[in-house]
Amino acid sequence: MNRPSMAVSRAIARVADSALAPYQTAVLRIGFGLTWLLFLLREYPHRQELYGPDSPWSWDLAAQLVGSNDAFTVLLWSDSQVWFEAVYALAVLFSLLLLLGWRTRTMAALFMVGVLTLQNRSVFMGDGGDNVLHIMAVYLVFTRCGQVWSLDARRARRAEQARARGERTRDRVGPALWAVLGLVLLLGSLAGRTDGDWFIPALLWAVWLGQAVWWLAGRLARTDQPRILLDVVANVVHNGALLVIMAEACLIYATAGWYKVQGSRWQDGTAVHYPLHLEYFSPWPSLAELLTASGTLVMLVTYVTVVVQVAFPFTLFNRRVKNVLLSFMILEHAVIAVVLGLPFFSLAMIAADAVFLPTSFLRRTGRLAARARERLRPRGEAAPVPPRRRPDGAPAGPPAVAPAEAAPVTGRVPGPRT
Amino acid sequence: MDAQDKGSDARHGPAEPGVPGPRAPLPGPVPPADGPSGPEPATPPEDERAAGAEEPPRDPSDEPRTGVAALSLRYRIGAALALAVVAVAVCVHLGMTFLHVAPPNTVSKKHSETIADWIYPEFEQNWKLFAPNPLQQNVSVQVRAEIRTPDGGSRTTGWYDLSAQDGRDIDGNPAPSHTQQNELRRAWDFYLSTHDDDNRPVGLRGALSESYLRRIMVMRLDRADAAGRDGEVARVQVRSRTTQVPPPSWSGEKVSDKAVYRVLPWWLLPEDEARGGIG
């Protein structure tokens, strides 16, 4: 075989045989889940004013706007107080469960429903952070983001061990969850509640049907071919979504950067001074004063900000430069969180940045976290837990150290170089 | 500097008049969502294994059990098809998103409707974060009310500076609420973007933005107890007070420190709002 065709088939095998970047997608899952969870908890006292039926942006106003733009929101299914409280509580629950990686694909879909529902109910309450979450919540549904650092991965590992011991395991929760959600989806559709834009309802149906097909392929099929095909399709979709997420992050930086290049304040080096002196973005006025005391410093930060944003997408071709810029941007977002009073926007951006973190770094962090957890756990408590041992006899590690073989489905996920 | 300011404000802004209402379902392209995508549920992983344990279907040879290499020709065609569909969907989606965030250009102007159909409502985005220039004005939204007293008389309150109130709530607050940071600010921007210079509303959104702004005022006046014990708010009037952010002391630049006002007409309150019942 000639070279080019070899390269092509290798590339195809790469995107079809495994869901790439298991650690990075896990961090995305944890990061966005955490951001939304913290946001919902922080806004809990203000939830009525933000999204409640009697909020200033009242149910009626929202219904008129959504009637004209067809955005997806289950909050308009009813204007009752009970429905609102239930939806808010469920949105909190789903983000927690997504963060933990419990029934990850299902939770990713439900997380998306929660994010879209609340944000589309009151679009004028949101800012850039909400925008990032909105889009990434949709993309996450397409990924296999529970391969590592998740309860799913732990469950898969335990099932594997049980099987090695010759025990039979059976999952009852999964089918039950599937049945309940199918019922809700069906009722919603029959009641005409999903008659707006077709995309989100179609996506939910696709996830639901996909799970059924996957299950059937494992149960009924005489060969393992259908299941392997589904696995390949899921990998391809995951890798496609991963590419979209990375490109989206680049688009965010490129847009932010290239539009700044045209701005006179970014050119004369004073831009950073202004946001820090806006009433709405200066929680710590004296800190802002201190940071903008030196004209030279402000000019440097202004220029570096633009340069980094414009340059970032191009640095992806060089691992070392990319990592330097990445740490700079994460640092800058951490500063923005405090200085401009935008913690949730910054957290969402840091989560998005994390898709570019190197695997070696993530695994090292995971090992540290695992060790810290081991140390925190009191001696006595470890006893009742059944001895978790890997087949190779290595001491059982908590999910964090689970090497790629913990991947629930593919079984052999290469650690991609990022 | 990535805090979003201008950026967020525009969120759902662009959807305004240009965007078609109910979207006719496009038959064609589907973002990566399409058909066979969804699988790999949270549920099945160990189902698979359990199933494998019960009825060992695989042949004992050393063939790999996953991946394209393990598929027969028929199934390989299916995989190739999926790959092609996903590849096309990814490319189209990224292209559409790019044209949506890029400045209006030859291509995006020509295909503006197709792009809008693809992007709205769920993929709308705006990343002009503090760009091209950061906002250099503090805009204070203020309100005063005409109070109807039980004896049939009426009085007019002084101006309440609601943005200053927001600013005080944000001061020293490590995690400002959207109700403090975005509510009034974006409601005002929404109003401006849907009204002409004579405060005439433009389209449905103009009317919506007026109701929205009025309801915020009623809620906040109620919190400030503007009507007193047995008074009732009959009308409200809103104005904005815009001042330039002083340039840095080291720049030597001078800007006018005069405030510019925009005063809206008095708005009569509907019965239910007058009695207060918002928020």
mmCIF file of C-alpha atoms in Angstrom, chain A residues 259, chain B residues 99-109 128:
data_model
loop_
_atom_site.group_PDB
_atom_site.id
_atom_site.type_symbol
_atom_site.label_atom_id
_atom_site.label_comp_id
_atom_site.label_asym_id
_atom_site.label_seq_id
_atom_site.Cartn_x
_atom_site.Cartn_y
_atom_site.Cartn_z
ATOM 1 C CA TYR A 259 -12.204 42.932 17.107
ATOM 2 C CA LEU B 99 -19.695 33.374 9.467
ATOM 3 C CA HIS B 100 -21.991 34.212 12.380
ATOM 4 C CA VAL B 101 -19.214 35.675 14.541
ATOM 5 C CA ALA B 102 -17.167 37.235 11.738
ATOM 6 C CA PRO B 103 -17.869 40.787 10.581
ATOM 7 C CA PRO B 104 -20.522 40.980 7.851
ATOM 8 C CA ASN B 105 -18.772 40.041 4.625
ATOM 9 C CA THR B 106 -19.450 39.050 1.048
ATOM 10 C CA VAL B 107 -20.310 35.476 1.893
ATOM 11 C CA SER B 108 -22.253 36.068 5.076
ATOM 12 C CA LYS B 109 -24.325 38.832 3.511
ATOM 13 C CA LYS B 128 -16.829 40.991 21.045
#
